[in-house]
């Protein structure tokens, strides 16, 4: 592929919005992006806070989208939405046919996480997180982050990250989803995105 074609890669960035303790549902935003350059569409769904419907709801949202046939990659901001509503990335890939990259901003302390989930009686969720495989370090133009993947090779994933991380160390599509979600829920998006 010549490089100018690569910039036209169509991707979807998915992130949840801020939520308060006691909220039953969280707003989840998807942004349809051309590479790391242009926002071409926005979609959304709701998922239960600490629930189990994220994988299914994301599959429904993506499969119903008019952009679906063009999508080459799904970017997730972390493996869960709404706290501990874990996304099964292999299932997400299988039922949409689109490769998945989970962007992990900070490497979690897995032992600590396992303990927390056990205390909450959510061991099953930890198993689902483990299924995504260990996060791997990727260098981008603007720094680095960790990723987990489904439906593509590490080499392909690194190419996607190179093209899509234009303004920060995370893909622009995720940065936009974060800002949109925060702006809708809080009235204005502030701070880190």
Short mmCIF file of N, CA and C in Angstrom, two decimals:
data_model
loop_
_atom_site.label_atom_id
_atom_site.label_comp_id
_atom_site.label_asym_id
_atom_site.label_seq_id
_atom_site.Cartn_x
_atom_site.Cartn_y
_atom_site.Cartn_z
N UNK A 1 0.83 -1.21 0.00
CA UNK A 1 0.00 0.00 0.00
C UNK A 1 0.85 1.24 0.00
N UNK A 2 0.59 2.16 -0.92
CA UNK A 2 1.27 3.46 -0.80
C UNK A 2 0.75 4.17 0.46
N UNK A 3 1.60 4.99 1.04
CA UNK A 3 1.27 5.60 2.33
C UNK A 3 0.01 6.45 2.29
N UNK A 4 -0.25 7.16 1.18
CA UNK A 4 -1.44 8.02 1.16
C UNK A 4 -2.72 7.20 1.29
N UNK A 5 -2.70 5.96 0.83
CA UNK A 5 -3.87 5.10 0.99
C UNK A 5 -4.05 4.75 2.47
N UNK A 6 -2.93 4.53 3.14
CA UNK A 6 -2.98 4.12 4.55
C UNK A 6 -3.66 5.17 5.41
N UNK A 7 -3.45 6.42 5.08
CA UNK A 7 -4.07 7.49 5.88
C UNK A 7 -5.59 7.43 5.78
N UNK A 8 -6.09 6.73 4.75
CA UNK A 8 -7.53 6.64 4.54
C UNK A 8 -8.15 5.43 5.25
N UNK A 9 -7.36 4.69 6.02
CA UNK A 9 -7.89 3.56 6.79
C UNK A 9 -9.12 4.01 7.58
N UNK A 10 -10.19 3.22 7.54
CA UNK A 10 -11.40 3.57 8.30
C UNK A 10 -11.42 2.78 9.61
N UNK A 11 -11.53 3.49 10.71
CA UNK A 11 -11.49 2.84 12.02
C UNK A 11 -12.62 3.37 12.90
N UNK A 12 -12.93 2.60 13.95
CA UNK A 12 -13.92 3.04 14.92
C UNK A 12 -13.25 3.10 16.28
N UNK A 13 -13.34 4.24 16.95
CA UNK A 13 -12.78 4.39 18.30
C UNK A 13 -13.91 4.32 19.31
N UNK A 14 -13.76 3.46 20.32
CA UNK A 14 -14.84 3.26 21.29
C UNK A 14 -14.36 3.61 22.71
N UNK A 15 -15.14 4.44 23.40
CA UNK A 15 -14.80 4.78 24.78
C UNK A 15 -16.09 5.04 25.55
N UNK A 16 -16.05 4.79 26.85
CA UNK A 16 -17.23 5.09 27.65
C UNK A 16 -17.15 6.52 28.17
N UNK A 17 -18.29 7.03 28.61
CA UNK A 17 -18.39 8.38 29.15
C UNK A 17 -18.23 8.31 30.67
N UNK A 18 -18.02 9.46 31.29
CA UNK A 18 -17.95 9.45 32.75
C UNK A 18 -19.27 8.98 33.34
N UNK A 19 -19.22 8.29 34.47
CA UNK A 19 -20.44 7.88 35.16
C UNK A 19 -20.21 8.01 36.65
N UNK A 20 -21.31 8.11 37.38
CA UNK A 20 -21.23 8.29 38.84
C UNK A 20 -21.51 6.96 39.53
N UNK A 21 -21.03 6.84 40.75
CA UNK A 21 -21.40 5.68 41.56
C UNK A 21 -22.92 5.65 41.65
N UNK A 22 -23.50 4.49 41.47
CA UNK A 22 -24.96 4.42 41.56
C UNK A 22 -25.66 4.51 40.21
N UNK A 23 -24.95 4.97 39.16
CA UNK A 23 -25.55 4.96 37.81
C UNK A 23 -25.75 3.52 37.36
N UNK A 24 -26.90 3.25 36.75
CA UNK A 24 -27.13 1.89 36.25
C UNK A 24 -26.47 1.69 34.90
N UNK A 25 -26.48 2.74 34.09
CA UNK A 25 -25.95 2.59 32.73
C UNK A 25 -24.90 3.66 32.42
N UNK A 26 -24.07 3.34 31.45
CA UNK A 26 -23.05 4.29 31.01
C UNK A 26 -23.19 4.47 29.50
N UNK A 27 -23.03 5.71 29.05
CA UNK A 27 -23.08 6.02 27.62
C UNK A 27 -21.73 5.63 26.99
N UNK A 28 -21.79 4.86 25.91
CA UNK A 28 -20.58 4.44 25.20
C UNK A 28 -20.61 5.04 23.80
N UNK A 29 -19.52 5.72 23.45
CA UNK A 29 -19.43 6.44 22.18
C UNK A 29 -18.52 5.70 21.20
N UNK A 30 -18.94 5.66 19.94
CA UNK A 30 -18.07 5.16 18.86
C UNK A 30 -17.85 6.27 17.85
N UNK A 31 -16.58 6.52 17.50
CA UNK A 31 -16.31 7.54 16.47
C UNK A 31 -15.71 6.87 15.25
N UNK A 32 -16.28 7.19 14.10
CA UNK A 32 -15.83 6.65 12.84
C UNK A 32 -14.80 7.62 12.26
N UNK A 33 -13.57 7.14 12.11
CA UNK A 33 -12.45 8.01 11.72
C UNK A 33 -11.78 7.55 10.45
N UNK A 34 -11.29 8.51 9.68
CA UNK A 34 -10.39 8.21 8.58
C UNK A 34 -8.97 8.34 9.13
N UNK A 35 -8.31 7.20 9.35
CA UNK A 35 -6.96 7.20 9.92
C UNK A 35 -6.94 7.98 11.23
N UNK A 36 -5.99 8.92 11.32
CA UNK A 36 -5.92 9.77 12.50
C UNK A 36 -6.29 11.19 12.15
N UNK A 37 -7.01 11.36 11.03
CA UNK A 37 -7.22 12.71 10.49
C UNK A 37 -8.64 13.25 10.62
N UNK A 38 -9.62 12.50 10.12
CA UNK A 38 -10.95 13.08 9.96
C UNK A 38 -12.04 12.27 10.64
N UNK A 39 -12.88 12.96 11.40
CA UNK A 39 -14.03 12.34 12.04
C UNK A 39 -15.18 12.34 11.04
N UNK A 40 -15.70 11.16 10.72
CA UNK A 40 -16.76 11.06 9.70
C UNK A 40 -18.12 10.64 10.25
N UNK A 41 -18.16 10.26 11.52
CA UNK A 41 -19.46 9.86 12.08
C UNK A 41 -19.34 9.49 13.54
N UNK A 42 -20.48 9.54 14.24
CA UNK A 42 -20.50 9.20 15.66
C UNK A 42 -21.69 8.28 15.90
N UNK A 43 -21.49 7.25 16.72
CA UNK A 43 -22.60 6.39 17.12
C UNK A 43 -22.51 6.18 18.63
N UNK A 44 -23.59 5.68 19.21
CA UNK A 44 -23.53 5.45 20.65
C UNK A 44 -24.46 4.33 21.07
N UNK A 45 -24.21 3.80 22.26
CA UNK A 45 -25.06 2.79 22.87
C UNK A 45 -24.95 2.96 24.37
N UNK A 46 -25.77 2.24 25.12
CA UNK A 46 -25.65 2.25 26.57
C UNK A 46 -25.29 0.86 27.05
N UNK A 47 -24.47 0.77 28.10
CA UNK A 47 -24.11 -0.50 28.70
C UNK A 47 -24.31 -0.40 30.20
N UNK A 48 -24.58 -1.53 30.83
CA UNK A 48 -24.76 -1.52 32.28
C UNK A 48 -23.44 -1.28 32.99
N UNK A 49 -23.46 -0.48 34.03
CA UNK A 49 -22.29 -0.28 34.87
C UNK A 49 -22.00 -1.61 35.59
N UNK A 50 -20.75 -2.06 35.48
CA UNK A 50 -20.32 -3.35 36.05
C UNK A 50 -21.14 -4.55 35.55
N UNK A 51 -21.82 -4.37 34.41
CA UNK A 51 -22.70 -5.42 33.91
C UNK A 51 -21.98 -6.41 33.00
N UNK A 52 -22.78 -7.07 32.14
CA UNK A 52 -22.21 -8.10 31.27
C UNK A 52 -22.69 -7.97 29.84
N UNK A 53 -23.21 -6.79 29.47
CA UNK A 53 -23.82 -6.65 28.15
C UNK A 53 -22.95 -5.88 27.14
N UNK A 54 -21.72 -5.52 27.53
CA UNK A 54 -20.92 -4.65 26.65
C UNK A 54 -20.60 -5.31 25.32
N UNK A 55 -20.17 -6.57 25.35
CA UNK A 55 -19.78 -7.23 24.10
C UNK A 55 -20.96 -7.26 23.14
N UNK A 56 -22.10 -7.71 23.64
CA UNK A 56 -23.31 -7.83 22.83
C UNK A 56 -23.74 -6.46 22.29
N UNK A 57 -23.78 -5.47 23.16
CA UNK A 57 -24.26 -4.14 22.74
C UNK A 57 -23.35 -3.50 21.71
N UNK A 58 -22.04 -3.70 21.86
CA UNK A 58 -21.10 -3.15 20.87
C UNK A 58 -21.27 -3.86 19.53
N UNK A 59 -21.44 -5.18 19.56
CA UNK A 59 -21.66 -5.93 18.32
C UNK A 59 -22.90 -5.40 17.60
N UNK A 60 -23.99 -5.20 18.36
CA UNK A 60 -25.23 -4.67 17.78
C UNK A 60 -25.01 -3.28 17.17
N UNK A 61 -24.33 -2.41 17.92
CA UNK A 61 -24.10 -1.04 17.47
C UNK A 61 -23.30 -1.03 16.17
N UNK A 62 -22.24 -1.85 16.12
CA UNK A 62 -21.36 -1.87 14.95
C UNK A 62 -22.06 -2.50 13.76
N UNK A 63 -22.73 -3.61 13.99
CA UNK A 63 -23.39 -4.30 12.87
C UNK A 63 -24.55 -3.51 12.28
N UNK A 64 -25.12 -2.61 13.07
CA UNK A 64 -26.24 -1.78 12.58
C UNK A 64 -25.74 -0.52 11.87
N UNK A 65 -24.43 -0.26 11.92
CA UNK A 65 -23.90 1.00 11.41
C UNK A 65 -23.78 1.01 9.89
N UNK A 66 -24.09 2.16 9.30
CA UNK A 66 -23.95 2.29 7.85
C UNK A 66 -22.47 2.32 7.45
N UNK A 67 -21.58 2.54 8.42
CA UNK A 67 -20.14 2.59 8.12
C UNK A 67 -19.50 1.20 8.17
N UNK A 68 -20.27 0.21 8.62
CA UNK A 68 -19.66 -1.07 8.95
C UNK A 68 -18.80 -1.67 7.83
N UNK A 69 -19.31 -1.64 6.61
CA UNK A 69 -18.61 -2.31 5.50
C UNK A 69 -17.24 -1.68 5.23
N UNK A 70 -17.05 -0.44 5.69
CA UNK A 70 -15.76 0.23 5.45
C UNK A 70 -14.76 0.04 6.59
N UNK A 71 -15.23 -0.45 7.74
CA UNK A 71 -14.37 -0.49 8.92
C UNK A 71 -13.27 -1.54 8.81
N UNK A 72 -12.05 -1.12 9.13
CA UNK A 72 -10.90 -2.03 9.07
C UNK A 72 -10.33 -2.35 10.44
N UNK A 73 -10.76 -1.59 11.46
CA UNK A 73 -10.22 -1.82 12.79
C UNK A 73 -11.13 -1.18 13.83
N UNK A 74 -11.29 -1.88 14.96
CA UNK A 74 -11.99 -1.30 16.11
C UNK A 74 -10.96 -1.01 17.19
N UNK A 75 -10.95 0.22 17.68
CA UNK A 75 -10.08 0.58 18.81
C UNK A 75 -10.93 0.68 20.07
N UNK A 76 -10.53 -0.01 21.11
CA UNK A 76 -11.22 0.12 22.39
C UNK A 76 -10.30 0.82 23.38
N UNK A 77 -10.87 1.74 24.17
CA UNK A 77 -10.08 2.37 25.22
C UNK A 77 -10.21 1.49 26.46
N UNK A 78 -9.31 0.51 26.58
CA UNK A 78 -9.38 -0.43 27.69
C UNK A 78 -10.32 -1.59 27.38
N UNK A 79 -10.25 -2.61 28.18
CA UNK A 79 -10.96 -3.87 27.93
C UNK A 79 -12.38 -3.85 28.51
N UNK A 80 -12.72 -2.77 29.23
CA UNK A 80 -14.04 -2.71 29.88
C UNK A 80 -14.66 -1.33 29.70
N UNK A 81 -15.99 -1.29 29.82
CA UNK A 81 -16.71 -0.01 29.90
C UNK A 81 -17.51 -0.01 31.20
N UNK A 82 -17.86 1.18 31.67
CA UNK A 82 -18.70 1.26 32.87
C UNK A 82 -18.14 0.48 34.04
N UNK A 83 -16.87 0.68 34.31
CA UNK A 83 -16.26 -0.03 35.43
C UNK A 83 -15.80 -1.41 34.99
N UNK A 84 -16.56 -2.46 35.39
CA UNK A 84 -16.13 -3.82 35.09
C UNK A 84 -17.06 -4.54 34.11
N UNK A 85 -17.60 -3.83 33.12
CA UNK A 85 -18.37 -4.49 32.07
C UNK A 85 -17.34 -4.87 30.99
N UNK A 86 -16.83 -6.10 31.10
CA UNK A 86 -15.68 -6.53 30.29
C UNK A 86 -16.09 -6.88 28.87
N UNK A 87 -15.29 -6.46 27.91
CA UNK A 87 -15.55 -6.77 26.51
C UNK A 87 -14.76 -8.01 26.12
N UNK A 88 -15.45 -8.98 25.54
CA UNK A 88 -14.78 -10.17 25.02
C UNK A 88 -14.30 -9.83 23.60
N UNK A 89 -13.02 -9.50 23.47
CA UNK A 89 -12.54 -8.98 22.18
C UNK A 89 -12.54 -10.04 21.08
N UNK A 90 -12.40 -11.30 21.45
CA UNK A 90 -12.42 -12.35 20.42
C UNK A 90 -13.83 -12.53 19.87
N UNK A 91 -14.79 -12.43 20.75
CA UNK A 91 -16.19 -12.51 20.35
C UNK A 91 -16.57 -11.27 19.51
N UNK A 92 -16.10 -10.10 19.94
CA UNK A 92 -16.37 -8.85 19.20
C UNK A 92 -15.83 -8.97 17.78
N UNK A 93 -14.61 -9.49 17.65
CA UNK A 93 -14.03 -9.69 16.33
C UNK A 93 -14.84 -10.69 15.52
N UNK A 94 -15.16 -11.82 16.15
CA UNK A 94 -15.85 -12.90 15.45
C UNK A 94 -17.22 -12.46 14.92
N UNK A 95 -17.96 -11.71 15.71
CA UNK A 95 -19.34 -11.37 15.34
C UNK A 95 -19.47 -10.08 14.54
N UNK A 96 -18.38 -9.34 14.38
CA UNK A 96 -18.42 -8.16 13.49
C UNK A 96 -17.55 -8.41 12.26
N UNK A 97 -16.60 -9.33 12.37
CA UNK A 97 -15.65 -9.57 11.29
C UNK A 97 -14.57 -8.50 11.21
N UNK A 98 -14.47 -7.64 12.23
CA UNK A 98 -13.50 -6.54 12.19
C UNK A 98 -12.44 -6.77 13.27
N UNK A 99 -11.15 -6.65 12.90
CA UNK A 99 -10.07 -6.80 13.89
C UNK A 99 -10.18 -5.76 15.00
N UNK A 100 -9.69 -6.12 16.19
CA UNK A 100 -9.83 -5.28 17.38
C UNK A 100 -8.46 -4.98 17.99
N UNK A 101 -8.27 -3.73 18.38
CA UNK A 101 -7.10 -3.33 19.17
C UNK A 101 -7.60 -2.67 20.45
N UNK A 102 -7.18 -3.22 21.58
CA UNK A 102 -7.47 -2.58 22.87
C UNK A 102 -6.28 -1.72 23.24
N UNK A 103 -6.51 -0.45 23.49
CA UNK A 103 -5.44 0.44 23.91
C UNK A 103 -5.45 0.51 25.43
N UNK A 104 -4.32 0.12 26.02
CA UNK A 104 -4.19 0.09 27.48
C UNK A 104 -3.25 1.23 27.86
N UNK A 105 -3.81 2.28 28.44
CA UNK A 105 -2.97 3.46 28.72
C UNK A 105 -1.96 3.19 29.82
N UNK A 106 -2.39 2.46 30.85
CA UNK A 106 -1.49 2.18 31.97
C UNK A 106 -1.57 0.69 32.27
N UNK A 107 -0.44 0.04 32.34
CA UNK A 107 -0.41 -1.39 32.60
C UNK A 107 -1.02 -1.68 33.96
N UNK A 108 -2.10 -2.47 34.01
CA UNK A 108 -2.71 -2.73 35.31
C UNK A 108 -1.88 -3.69 36.16
N UNK A 109 -2.08 -3.62 37.46
CA UNK A 109 -1.48 -4.60 38.37
C UNK A 109 -2.46 -5.78 38.41
N UNK A 110 -2.15 -6.80 37.61
CA UNK A 110 -3.11 -7.88 37.41
C UNK A 110 -3.43 -8.65 38.69
N UNK A 111 -2.44 -8.82 39.56
CA UNK A 111 -2.69 -9.53 40.82
C UNK A 111 -3.68 -8.76 41.69
N UNK A 112 -3.47 -7.45 41.74
CA UNK A 112 -4.34 -6.57 42.53
C UNK A 112 -5.76 -6.63 41.97
N UNK A 113 -5.84 -6.58 40.64
CA UNK A 113 -7.12 -6.61 39.95
C UNK A 113 -7.87 -7.91 40.23
N UNK A 114 -7.13 -9.01 40.19
CA UNK A 114 -7.74 -10.32 40.44
C UNK A 114 -8.32 -10.36 41.86
N UNK A 115 -7.56 -9.84 42.82
CA UNK A 115 -8.02 -9.80 44.22
C UNK A 115 -9.31 -8.98 44.34
N UNK A 116 -9.29 -7.80 43.72
CA UNK A 116 -10.46 -6.91 43.78
C UNK A 116 -11.69 -7.62 43.23
N UNK A 117 -11.53 -8.25 42.06
CA UNK A 117 -12.67 -8.91 41.43
C UNK A 117 -13.16 -10.11 42.25
N UNK A 118 -12.23 -10.80 42.89
CA UNK A 118 -12.62 -11.91 43.77
C UNK A 118 -13.46 -11.39 44.93
N UNK A 119 -13.00 -10.29 45.52
CA UNK A 119 -13.75 -9.68 46.64
C UNK A 119 -15.16 -9.32 46.22
N UNK A 120 -15.29 -8.85 44.97
CA UNK A 120 -16.61 -8.43 44.48
C UNK A 120 -17.43 -9.61 43.97
N UNK A 121 -16.86 -10.81 44.05
CA UNK A 121 -17.55 -11.99 43.54
C UNK A 121 -17.63 -11.99 42.02
N UNK A 122 -16.62 -11.40 41.37
CA UNK A 122 -16.62 -11.28 39.91
C UNK A 122 -15.45 -12.03 39.27
N UNK A 123 -15.10 -13.21 39.79
CA UNK A 123 -13.95 -13.97 39.26
C UNK A 123 -14.07 -14.22 37.76
N UNK A 124 -15.32 -14.48 37.32
CA UNK A 124 -15.55 -14.78 35.90
C UNK A 124 -15.04 -13.65 35.01
N UNK A 125 -15.17 -12.44 35.53
CA UNK A 125 -14.74 -11.27 34.75
C UNK A 125 -13.22 -11.27 34.58
N UNK A 126 -12.53 -11.74 35.61
CA UNK A 126 -11.07 -11.76 35.50
C UNK A 126 -10.63 -12.75 34.41
N UNK A 127 -11.30 -13.88 34.36
CA UNK A 127 -11.00 -14.90 33.33
C UNK A 127 -11.19 -14.30 31.93
N UNK A 128 -12.23 -13.49 31.79
CA UNK A 128 -12.53 -12.85 30.50
C UNK A 128 -11.43 -11.85 30.14
N UNK A 129 -10.92 -11.14 31.15
CA UNK A 129 -9.83 -10.18 30.91
C UNK A 129 -8.57 -10.92 30.49
N UNK A 130 -8.30 -12.04 31.15
CA UNK A 130 -7.11 -12.83 30.85
C UNK A 130 -7.13 -13.35 29.42
N UNK A 131 -8.33 -13.68 28.96
CA UNK A 131 -8.51 -14.22 27.60
C UNK A 131 -7.98 -13.27 26.53
N UNK A 132 -7.96 -11.99 26.85
CA UNK A 132 -7.51 -10.99 25.87
C UNK A 132 -5.99 -11.04 25.68
N UNK A 133 -5.30 -11.77 26.57
CA UNK A 133 -3.84 -11.89 26.44
C UNK A 133 -3.12 -10.73 27.08
N UNK A 134 -1.81 -10.92 27.35
CA UNK A 134 -1.05 -9.86 28.02
C UNK A 134 -0.85 -8.65 27.12
N UNK A 135 -1.05 -7.45 27.66
CA UNK A 135 -0.81 -6.24 26.86
C UNK A 135 0.65 -6.14 26.44
N UNK A 136 0.86 -5.67 25.20
CA UNK A 136 2.20 -5.58 24.65
C UNK A 136 2.54 -4.11 24.36
N UNK A 137 3.77 -3.73 24.66
CA UNK A 137 4.20 -2.34 24.47
C UNK A 137 4.32 -2.00 22.98
N UNK A 138 3.78 -0.85 22.60
CA UNK A 138 3.91 -0.35 21.23
C UNK A 138 4.41 1.08 21.28
N UNK A 139 5.38 1.38 20.43
CA UNK A 139 5.87 2.76 20.35
C UNK A 139 5.09 3.49 19.26
N UNK A 140 4.63 4.70 19.58
CA UNK A 140 3.95 5.52 18.58
C UNK A 140 4.79 6.78 18.40
N UNK A 141 4.38 7.60 17.42
CA UNK A 141 5.13 8.84 17.16
C UNK A 141 5.22 9.71 18.41
N UNK A 142 4.16 9.67 19.22
CA UNK A 142 4.06 10.58 20.35
C UNK A 142 4.42 9.95 21.68
N UNK A 143 4.96 8.74 21.67
CA UNK A 143 5.26 8.10 22.94
C UNK A 143 5.01 6.61 22.86
N UNK A 144 4.32 6.08 23.85
CA UNK A 144 4.07 4.65 23.83
C UNK A 144 2.81 4.32 24.59
N UNK A 145 2.26 3.13 24.34
CA UNK A 145 1.18 2.61 25.16
C UNK A 145 1.18 1.10 24.99
N UNK A 146 0.27 0.43 25.64
CA UNK A 146 0.17 -1.02 25.53
C UNK A 146 -1.07 -1.37 24.73
N UNK A 147 -1.02 -2.49 24.03
CA UNK A 147 -2.21 -2.93 23.30
C UNK A 147 -2.44 -4.43 23.47
N UNK A 148 -3.71 -4.81 23.28
CA UNK A 148 -4.10 -6.22 23.15
C UNK A 148 -4.84 -6.32 21.82
N UNK A 149 -4.77 -7.46 21.17
CA UNK A 149 -5.35 -7.56 19.83
C UNK A 149 -6.18 -8.82 19.63
N UNK A 150 -7.10 -8.73 18.68
CA UNK A 150 -7.86 -9.90 18.23
C UNK A 150 -8.08 -9.75 16.73
N UNK A 151 -7.81 -10.81 15.99
CA UNK A 151 -8.11 -10.82 14.56
C UNK A 151 -7.07 -10.17 13.66
N UNK A 152 -5.90 -9.88 14.20
CA UNK A 152 -4.82 -9.33 13.38
C UNK A 152 -3.48 -9.68 14.01
N UNK A 153 -2.40 -9.46 13.26
CA UNK A 153 -1.06 -9.73 13.78
C UNK A 153 -0.55 -8.50 14.54
N UNK A 154 0.49 -8.69 15.36
CA UNK A 154 1.10 -7.56 16.07
C UNK A 154 1.66 -6.54 15.08
N UNK A 155 2.22 -7.04 13.98
CA UNK A 155 2.76 -6.14 12.95
C UNK A 155 1.69 -5.24 12.35
N UNK A 156 0.54 -5.84 12.03
CA UNK A 156 -0.58 -5.05 11.49
C UNK A 156 -1.07 -4.05 12.53
N UNK A 157 -1.14 -4.50 13.77
CA UNK A 157 -1.62 -3.63 14.85
C UNK A 157 -0.70 -2.41 14.99
N UNK A 158 0.60 -2.64 14.89
CA UNK A 158 1.54 -1.52 15.01
C UNK A 158 1.37 -0.53 13.86
N UNK A 159 1.09 -1.05 12.64
CA UNK A 159 0.82 -0.17 11.50
C UNK A 159 -0.41 0.71 11.77
N UNK A 160 -1.48 0.08 12.25
CA UNK A 160 -2.70 0.83 12.56
C UNK A 160 -2.42 1.92 13.58
N UNK A 161 -1.63 1.57 14.61
CA UNK A 161 -1.31 2.55 15.64
C UNK A 161 -0.51 3.71 15.05
N UNK A 162 0.45 3.39 14.18
CA UNK A 162 1.27 4.44 13.56
C UNK A 162 0.42 5.43 12.78
N UNK A 163 -0.53 4.90 12.01
CA UNK A 163 -1.36 5.75 11.16
C UNK A 163 -2.37 6.55 11.99
N UNK A 164 -2.89 5.94 13.05
CA UNK A 164 -4.04 6.52 13.76
C UNK A 164 -3.70 7.36 14.98
N UNK A 165 -2.45 7.26 15.49
CA UNK A 165 -2.03 8.09 16.63
C UNK A 165 -1.34 9.33 16.10
N UNK A 166 -2.10 10.34 15.70
CA UNK A 166 -1.48 11.52 15.08
C UNK A 166 -1.18 12.65 16.05
N UNK A 167 -2.01 12.80 17.08
CA UNK A 167 -1.84 13.95 17.96
C UNK A 167 -1.47 13.60 19.39
N UNK A 168 -1.53 12.32 19.72
CA UNK A 168 -1.10 11.89 21.06
C UNK A 168 -0.69 10.43 20.97
N UNK A 169 -0.40 9.80 22.10
CA UNK A 169 0.06 8.42 22.03
C UNK A 169 -1.10 7.42 21.94
N UNK A 170 -2.33 7.93 21.85
CA UNK A 170 -3.46 7.03 21.61
C UNK A 170 -4.13 7.41 20.29
N UNK A 171 -4.86 6.46 19.67
CA UNK A 171 -5.50 6.77 18.38
C UNK A 171 -6.47 7.94 18.51
N UNK A 172 -6.46 8.78 17.49
CA UNK A 172 -7.31 9.96 17.47
C UNK A 172 -8.79 9.58 17.64
N UNK A 173 -9.19 8.45 17.10
CA UNK A 173 -10.60 8.02 17.19
C UNK A 173 -11.02 7.80 18.64
N UNK A 174 -10.10 7.28 19.46
CA UNK A 174 -10.41 7.08 20.89
C UNK A 174 -10.41 8.41 21.62
N UNK A 175 -9.46 9.27 21.27
CA UNK A 175 -9.38 10.59 21.91
C UNK A 175 -10.68 11.36 21.67
N UNK A 176 -11.19 11.28 20.44
CA UNK A 176 -12.44 11.97 20.09
C UNK A 176 -13.63 11.35 20.84
N UNK A 177 -13.68 10.03 20.93
CA UNK A 177 -14.79 9.36 21.63
C UNK A 177 -14.80 9.79 23.10
N UNK A 178 -13.61 9.89 23.67
CA UNK A 178 -13.47 10.31 25.07
C UNK A 178 -14.01 11.74 25.26
N UNK A 179 -13.62 12.64 24.37
CA UNK A 179 -14.03 14.04 24.47
C UNK A 179 -15.53 14.20 24.26
N UNK A 180 -16.06 13.48 23.29
CA UNK A 180 -17.50 13.57 22.99
C UNK A 180 -18.30 13.04 24.19
N UNK A 181 -17.92 11.89 24.71
CA UNK A 181 -18.63 11.30 25.84
C UNK A 181 -18.62 12.21 27.05
N UNK A 182 -17.46 12.77 27.35
CA UNK A 182 -17.34 13.66 28.51
C UNK A 182 -18.15 14.93 28.28
N UNK A 183 -18.14 15.43 27.06
CA UNK A 183 -18.88 16.65 26.75
C UNK A 183 -20.38 16.48 26.88
N UNK A 184 -20.89 15.32 26.48
CA UNK A 184 -22.33 15.07 26.57
C UNK A 184 -22.74 14.91 28.03
N UNK A 185 -21.98 14.12 28.78
CA UNK A 185 -22.38 13.79 30.15
C UNK A 185 -22.12 14.94 31.12
N UNK A 186 -20.99 15.62 30.96
CA UNK A 186 -20.61 16.66 31.94
C UNK A 186 -20.94 18.07 31.48
N UNK A 187 -21.37 18.23 30.23
CA UNK A 187 -21.63 19.58 29.74
C UNK A 187 -20.42 20.16 29.04
N UNK A 188 -19.22 19.73 29.48
CA UNK A 188 -18.01 20.14 28.77
C UNK A 188 -16.93 19.12 29.07
N UNK A 189 -16.16 18.78 28.03
CA UNK A 189 -15.09 17.81 28.29
C UNK A 189 -13.87 18.57 28.72
N UNK A 190 -13.27 18.09 29.80
CA UNK A 190 -12.08 18.73 30.34
C UNK A 190 -11.00 17.70 30.49
N UNK A 191 -9.77 18.23 30.60
CA UNK A 191 -8.68 17.35 31.04
C UNK A 191 -8.26 16.34 30.01
N UNK A 192 -7.72 15.27 30.53
CA UNK A 192 -7.00 14.29 29.74
C UNK A 192 -7.90 13.58 28.73
N UNK A 193 -7.44 13.56 27.50
CA UNK A 193 -8.13 12.73 26.51
C UNK A 193 -7.09 12.17 25.58
#
